Amino acid sequence: QVQLVESGGGLVQPGGFLRLFCAASGFTFSSYYMGWFRQAPGKEREFVAAISWGGSVTYYADSVKGRFTISRDNAKNTVYLQMNNLKPDDTAVYYCAAAFSRLSRSDNEYDYWGQGTQVTVSS
């Protein structure tokens, strides 16, 4: 069955960094666009970053541009989110997702979702 399993979240101080991992199985990973989304308490889920099949095209939310980097390794069926210079506003549950149809910032374009990993930025 399809699985997306996120890991790498945790508690970090402002200005710190984390690297999130999303391990995929049960589908042809290299044929799917991959994205990261996040949801903070009391807020709607929002787009963070997305990457094309081969990794040559990436999209970012304005709030994370220049601080976060999305990448993927199709040989390992894994997508990554490197998060640098973290801010308290980055606190959220982070989800990875897979889309077959197109590279998108819209969550309704994504077919598969992981369970999420908590990221907390606090001193």
Short mmCIF file of N, CA and C in Angstrom, two decimals:
data_model
loop_
_atom_site.label_atom_id
_atom_site.label_comp_id
_atom_site.label_asym_id
_atom_site.label_seq_id
_atom_site.Cartn_x
_atom_site.Cartn_y
_atom_site.Cartn_z
N GLN A 1 0.84 -1.19 0.00
CA GLN A 1 0.00 0.00 0.00
C GLN A 1 0.88 1.25 0.00
N VAL A 2 0.27 2.36 -0.38
CA VAL A 2 1.01 3.62 -0.43
C VAL A 2 1.33 4.10 0.98
N GLN A 3 2.58 4.50 1.16
CA GLN A 3 3.00 5.07 2.43
C GLN A 3 3.92 6.25 2.20
N LEU A 4 3.70 7.30 2.95
CA LEU A 4 4.62 8.43 3.04
C LEU A 4 4.89 8.62 4.53
N VAL A 5 6.15 8.49 4.91
CA VAL A 5 6.51 8.55 6.33
C VAL A 5 7.50 9.68 6.54
N GLU A 6 7.07 10.69 7.27
CA GLU A 6 7.93 11.84 7.57
C GLU A 6 8.73 11.58 8.85
N SER A 7 9.91 12.18 8.90
CA SER A 7 10.74 12.13 10.11
C SER A 7 11.65 13.34 10.11
N GLY A 8 12.32 13.55 11.25
CA GLY A 8 13.29 14.63 11.34
C GLY A 8 12.80 15.85 12.08
N GLY A 9 11.54 15.87 12.47
CA GLY A 9 11.03 17.00 13.22
C GLY A 9 11.57 17.02 14.64
N GLY A 10 11.27 18.12 15.35
CA GLY A 10 11.73 18.23 16.72
C GLY A 10 11.64 19.65 17.22
N LEU A 11 12.29 19.87 18.36
CA LEU A 11 12.34 21.20 18.98
C LEU A 11 13.68 21.85 18.65
N VAL A 12 13.64 23.08 18.18
CA VAL A 12 14.86 23.79 17.81
C VAL A 12 14.71 25.25 18.21
N GLN A 13 15.83 25.88 18.52
CA GLN A 13 15.81 27.29 18.88
C GLN A 13 15.70 28.17 17.64
N PRO A 14 15.18 29.38 17.79
CA PRO A 14 15.16 30.31 16.65
C PRO A 14 16.56 30.48 16.08
N GLY A 15 16.63 30.50 14.75
CA GLY A 15 17.91 30.58 14.07
C GLY A 15 18.54 29.24 13.79
N GLY A 16 17.98 28.19 14.35
CA GLY A 16 18.52 26.85 14.15
C GLY A 16 18.06 26.22 12.86
N PHE A 17 18.39 24.93 12.72
CA PHE A 17 18.05 24.24 11.48
C PHE A 17 17.57 22.83 11.78
N LEU A 18 16.81 22.30 10.84
CA LEU A 18 16.36 20.91 10.85
C LEU A 18 16.31 20.41 9.42
N ARG A 19 16.42 19.10 9.26
CA ARG A 19 16.22 18.48 7.96
C ARG A 19 15.12 17.44 8.09
N LEU A 20 14.08 17.63 7.32
CA LEU A 20 12.97 16.69 7.31
C LEU A 20 13.16 15.67 6.19
N PHE A 21 12.70 14.46 6.46
CA PHE A 21 12.77 13.37 5.51
C PHE A 21 11.37 12.83 5.26
N CYS A 22 11.12 12.38 4.05
CA CYS A 22 9.86 11.72 3.73
C CYS A 22 10.19 10.49 2.89
N ALA A 23 9.97 9.31 3.47
CA ALA A 23 10.23 8.06 2.77
C ALA A 23 8.95 7.55 2.14
N ALA A 24 9.01 7.28 0.83
CA ALA A 24 7.83 6.87 0.09
C ALA A 24 7.90 5.39 -0.30
N SER A 25 6.75 4.76 -0.36
CA SER A 25 6.68 3.37 -0.81
C SER A 25 5.28 3.10 -1.34
N GLY A 26 5.17 2.06 -2.16
CA GLY A 26 3.87 1.64 -2.66
C GLY A 26 3.41 2.31 -3.93
N PHE A 27 4.24 3.18 -4.52
CA PHE A 27 3.92 3.82 -5.79
C PHE A 27 5.23 4.17 -6.49
N THR A 28 5.13 4.56 -7.76
CA THR A 28 6.32 4.87 -8.54
C THR A 28 6.76 6.30 -8.21
N PHE A 29 7.61 6.39 -7.23
CA PHE A 29 8.02 7.68 -6.66
C PHE A 29 8.53 8.64 -7.73
N SER A 30 9.35 8.16 -8.65
CA SER A 30 9.98 9.04 -9.64
C SER A 30 8.98 9.62 -10.63
N SER A 31 7.75 9.13 -10.64
CA SER A 31 6.72 9.64 -11.55
C SER A 31 5.80 10.66 -10.88
N TYR A 32 6.07 10.97 -9.63
CA TYR A 32 5.22 11.87 -8.87
C TYR A 32 5.95 13.15 -8.52
N TYR A 33 5.20 14.25 -8.61
CA TYR A 33 5.66 15.51 -8.04
C TYR A 33 5.50 15.40 -6.52
N MET A 34 6.42 16.00 -5.81
CA MET A 34 6.39 15.91 -4.34
C MET A 34 6.30 17.30 -3.73
N GLY A 35 5.59 17.38 -2.62
CA GLY A 35 5.44 18.66 -1.96
C GLY A 35 5.51 18.54 -0.45
N TRP A 36 5.80 19.65 0.18
CA TRP A 36 5.72 19.78 1.65
C TRP A 36 4.69 20.85 1.97
N PHE A 37 3.88 20.56 2.96
CA PHE A 37 2.88 21.48 3.48
C PHE A 37 3.04 21.53 4.99
N ARG A 38 2.41 22.51 5.61
CA ARG A 38 2.46 22.59 7.07
C ARG A 38 1.15 23.14 7.61
N GLN A 39 0.87 22.79 8.84
CA GLN A 39 -0.33 23.28 9.50
C GLN A 39 -0.01 23.62 10.93
N ALA A 40 -0.18 24.90 11.26
CA ALA A 40 0.03 25.38 12.61
C ALA A 40 -1.28 25.29 13.39
N PRO A 41 -1.22 25.26 14.72
CA PRO A 41 -2.44 25.17 15.52
C PRO A 41 -3.40 26.31 15.20
N GLY A 42 -4.66 25.97 14.94
CA GLY A 42 -5.67 26.98 14.67
C GLY A 42 -5.61 27.61 13.30
N LYS A 43 -4.73 27.10 12.44
CA LYS A 43 -4.58 27.66 11.09
C LYS A 43 -4.84 26.59 10.05
N GLU A 44 -5.11 27.05 8.83
CA GLU A 44 -5.29 26.12 7.73
C GLU A 44 -3.93 25.60 7.25
N ARG A 45 -3.99 24.43 6.61
CA ARG A 45 -2.78 23.88 6.03
C ARG A 45 -2.29 24.80 4.91
N GLU A 46 -0.97 24.98 4.84
CA GLU A 46 -0.42 25.87 3.83
C GLU A 46 0.74 25.21 3.09
N PHE A 47 0.91 25.65 1.86
CA PHE A 47 1.99 25.16 1.01
C PHE A 47 3.33 25.66 1.51
N VAL A 48 4.35 24.79 1.43
CA VAL A 48 5.71 25.17 1.81
C VAL A 48 6.63 25.11 0.59
N ALA A 49 6.69 23.93 -0.05
CA ALA A 49 7.62 23.74 -1.17
C ALA A 49 7.17 22.55 -2.00
N ALA A 50 7.60 22.54 -3.26
CA ALA A 50 7.29 21.42 -4.15
C ALA A 50 8.44 21.22 -5.12
N ILE A 51 8.55 19.99 -5.65
CA ILE A 51 9.66 19.66 -6.53
C ILE A 51 9.18 18.75 -7.65
N SER A 52 9.76 18.94 -8.83
CA SER A 52 9.38 18.15 -10.00
C SER A 52 10.00 16.76 -9.93
N TRP A 53 9.65 15.93 -10.95
CA TRP A 53 10.11 14.55 -10.95
C TRP A 53 11.62 14.41 -10.77
N GLY A 54 12.33 15.13 -11.58
CA GLY A 54 13.78 15.00 -11.57
C GLY A 54 14.49 15.98 -10.66
N GLY A 55 13.71 16.90 -10.07
CA GLY A 55 14.28 17.85 -9.14
C GLY A 55 14.74 19.15 -9.76
N SER A 56 14.53 19.34 -11.06
CA SER A 56 15.05 20.54 -11.71
C SER A 56 14.17 21.76 -11.49
N VAL A 57 12.93 21.54 -11.13
CA VAL A 57 12.00 22.66 -10.90
C VAL A 57 11.50 22.60 -9.46
N THR A 58 11.58 23.73 -8.78
CA THR A 58 11.10 23.81 -7.40
C THR A 58 10.24 25.06 -7.22
N TYR A 59 9.28 24.94 -6.34
CA TYR A 59 8.45 26.07 -5.93
C TYR A 59 8.59 26.25 -4.42
N TYR A 60 8.50 27.49 -3.98
CA TYR A 60 8.54 27.78 -2.55
C TYR A 60 7.50 28.82 -2.18
N ALA A 61 6.99 28.70 -0.96
CA ALA A 61 6.19 29.78 -0.42
C ALA A 61 7.09 30.97 -0.14
N ASP A 62 6.55 32.17 -0.28
CA ASP A 62 7.37 33.37 -0.05
C ASP A 62 7.94 33.39 1.36
N SER A 63 7.20 32.84 2.31
CA SER A 63 7.62 32.89 3.71
C SER A 63 8.85 32.05 4.01
N VAL A 64 9.18 31.10 3.12
CA VAL A 64 10.32 30.22 3.39
C VAL A 64 11.42 30.36 2.34
N LYS A 65 11.17 31.14 1.30
CA LYS A 65 12.14 31.27 0.21
C LYS A 65 13.45 31.82 0.75
N GLY A 66 14.55 31.17 0.36
CA GLY A 66 15.86 31.59 0.83
C GLY A 66 16.28 30.93 2.14
N ARG A 67 15.34 30.29 2.82
CA ARG A 67 15.67 29.60 4.08
C ARG A 67 15.49 28.09 3.97
N PHE A 68 14.51 27.66 3.19
CA PHE A 68 14.21 26.23 3.05
C PHE A 68 14.65 25.75 1.66
N THR A 69 15.05 24.49 1.59
CA THR A 69 15.41 23.87 0.32
C THR A 69 14.79 22.49 0.23
N ILE A 70 14.03 22.26 -0.84
CA ILE A 70 13.46 20.94 -1.09
C ILE A 70 14.35 20.20 -2.08
N SER A 71 14.50 18.90 -1.85
CA SER A 71 15.29 18.07 -2.77
C SER A 71 14.74 16.65 -2.71
N ARG A 72 15.19 15.83 -3.64
CA ARG A 72 14.72 14.45 -3.67
C ARG A 72 15.80 13.53 -4.18
N ASP A 73 15.71 12.26 -3.78
CA ASP A 73 16.60 11.22 -4.25
C ASP A 73 15.72 10.08 -4.74
N ASN A 74 15.56 9.98 -6.06
CA ASN A 74 14.65 8.97 -6.60
C ASN A 74 15.17 7.55 -6.39
N ALA A 75 16.46 7.41 -6.25
CA ALA A 75 17.02 6.07 -5.98
C ALA A 75 16.65 5.58 -4.58
N LYS A 76 16.41 6.54 -3.69
CA LYS A 76 16.06 6.19 -2.30
C LYS A 76 14.59 6.42 -1.99
N ASN A 77 13.82 6.85 -3.00
CA ASN A 77 12.40 7.14 -2.80
C ASN A 77 12.17 8.08 -1.62
N THR A 78 12.97 9.12 -1.57
CA THR A 78 12.94 10.04 -0.43
C THR A 78 12.94 11.48 -0.92
N VAL A 79 12.15 12.30 -0.24
CA VAL A 79 12.17 13.74 -0.46
C VAL A 79 12.59 14.40 0.86
N TYR A 80 13.33 15.50 0.74
CA TYR A 80 13.91 16.17 1.90
C TYR A 80 13.42 17.62 1.95
N LEU A 81 13.46 18.17 3.15
CA LEU A 81 13.24 19.61 3.32
C LEU A 81 14.28 20.11 4.31
N GLN A 82 15.27 20.82 3.79
CA GLN A 82 16.29 21.44 4.63
C GLN A 82 15.75 22.79 5.08
N MET A 83 15.66 22.98 6.38
CA MET A 83 15.10 24.21 6.93
C MET A 83 16.17 24.92 7.75
N ASN A 84 16.57 26.09 7.31
CA ASN A 84 17.59 26.88 7.99
C ASN A 84 16.99 28.17 8.53
N ASN A 85 17.70 28.77 9.47
CA ASN A 85 17.25 30.04 10.06
C ASN A 85 15.78 29.97 10.47
N LEU A 86 15.47 28.96 11.24
CA LEU A 86 14.08 28.74 11.62
C LEU A 86 13.55 29.83 12.54
N LYS A 87 12.26 30.12 12.39
CA LYS A 87 11.61 31.17 13.15
C LYS A 87 10.44 30.55 13.93
N PRO A 88 10.01 31.21 15.00
CA PRO A 88 8.85 30.68 15.73
C PRO A 88 7.62 30.47 14.84
N ASP A 89 7.45 31.32 13.83
CA ASP A 89 6.30 31.17 12.92
C ASP A 89 6.38 29.91 12.06
N ASP A 90 7.52 29.26 12.05
CA ASP A 90 7.65 28.00 11.32
C ASP A 90 7.11 26.81 12.11
N THR A 91 6.74 27.04 13.35
CA THR A 91 6.19 25.97 14.18
C THR A 91 4.91 25.43 13.57
N ALA A 92 4.88 24.12 13.33
CA ALA A 92 3.73 23.50 12.68
C ALA A 92 3.98 22.00 12.57
N VAL A 93 2.94 21.28 12.18
CA VAL A 93 3.11 19.91 11.73
C VAL A 93 3.38 19.96 10.23
N TYR A 94 4.46 19.31 9.83
CA TYR A 94 4.87 19.32 8.42
C TYR A 94 4.48 17.99 7.77
N TYR A 95 3.85 18.10 6.60
CA TYR A 95 3.38 16.95 5.86
C TYR A 95 4.06 16.88 4.50
N CYS A 96 4.42 15.68 4.07
CA CYS A 96 4.81 15.53 2.67
C CYS A 96 3.64 14.92 1.91
N ALA A 97 3.62 15.19 0.60
CA ALA A 97 2.51 14.76 -0.24
C ALA A 97 3.02 14.48 -1.64
N ALA A 98 2.29 13.62 -2.35
CA ALA A 98 2.66 13.22 -3.71
C ALA A 98 1.52 13.54 -4.67
N ALA A 99 1.89 14.12 -5.81
CA ALA A 99 0.90 14.49 -6.83
C ALA A 99 1.28 13.85 -8.15
N PHE A 100 0.30 13.24 -8.81
CA PHE A 100 0.59 12.61 -10.11
C PHE A 100 0.42 13.59 -11.26
N SER A 101 -0.53 14.51 -11.14
CA SER A 101 -0.94 15.25 -12.32
C SER A 101 -0.02 16.42 -12.67
N ARG A 102 0.37 17.22 -11.66
CA ARG A 102 1.21 18.37 -11.98
C ARG A 102 1.89 18.90 -10.75
N LEU A 103 2.90 19.70 -10.95
CA LEU A 103 3.59 20.40 -9.87
C LEU A 103 2.69 21.55 -9.41
N SER A 104 2.37 21.58 -8.14
CA SER A 104 1.33 22.51 -7.70
C SER A 104 1.58 23.02 -6.30
N ARG A 105 1.05 24.21 -6.04
CA ARG A 105 1.04 24.78 -4.69
C ARG A 105 -0.27 24.48 -3.98
N SER A 106 -1.19 23.86 -4.65
CA SER A 106 -2.53 23.62 -4.10
C SER A 106 -2.64 22.23 -3.53
N ASP A 107 -3.09 22.13 -2.29
CA ASP A 107 -3.12 20.81 -1.66
C ASP A 107 -4.14 19.88 -2.32
N ASN A 108 -5.13 20.41 -3.00
CA ASN A 108 -6.12 19.51 -3.61
C ASN A 108 -5.60 18.82 -4.86
N GLU A 109 -4.39 19.16 -5.29
CA GLU A 109 -3.76 18.47 -6.42
C GLU A 109 -2.99 17.23 -5.98
N TYR A 110 -2.84 17.04 -4.69
CA TYR A 110 -2.00 15.96 -4.18
C TYR A 110 -2.83 14.73 -3.84
N ASP A 111 -2.30 13.58 -4.24
CA ASP A 111 -3.04 12.32 -4.13
C ASP A 111 -2.77 11.57 -2.84
N TYR A 112 -1.54 11.63 -2.37
CA TYR A 112 -1.14 10.87 -1.18
C TYR A 112 -0.52 11.80 -0.16
N TRP A 113 -0.76 11.47 1.10
CA TRP A 113 -0.27 12.30 2.21
C TRP A 113 0.34 11.44 3.30
N GLY A 114 1.36 12.00 3.95
CA GLY A 114 1.90 11.37 5.14
C GLY A 114 1.16 11.80 6.38
N GLN A 115 1.60 11.28 7.52
CA GLN A 115 0.95 11.57 8.80
C GLN A 115 1.48 12.83 9.46
N GLY A 116 2.62 13.30 9.02
CA GLY A 116 3.16 14.54 9.54
C GLY A 116 4.23 14.35 10.60
N THR A 117 5.05 15.38 10.75
CA THR A 117 6.08 15.43 11.79
C THR A 117 6.06 16.83 12.39
N GLN A 118 6.15 16.88 13.72
CA GLN A 118 6.03 18.16 14.43
C GLN A 118 7.36 18.90 14.41
N VAL A 119 7.30 20.18 14.07
CA VAL A 119 8.46 21.08 14.17
C VAL A 119 8.07 22.21 15.12
N THR A 120 8.86 22.38 16.16
CA THR A 120 8.62 23.45 17.13
C THR A 120 9.86 24.32 17.23
N VAL A 121 9.67 25.61 17.00
CA VAL A 121 10.78 26.57 17.06
C VAL A 121 10.52 27.48 18.25
N SER A 122 11.35 27.33 19.27
CA SER A 122 11.13 28.07 20.51
C SER A 122 12.41 28.14 21.30
N SER A 123 12.58 29.24 22.02
CA SER A 123 13.73 29.37 22.91
C SER A 123 13.37 28.90 24.32
#
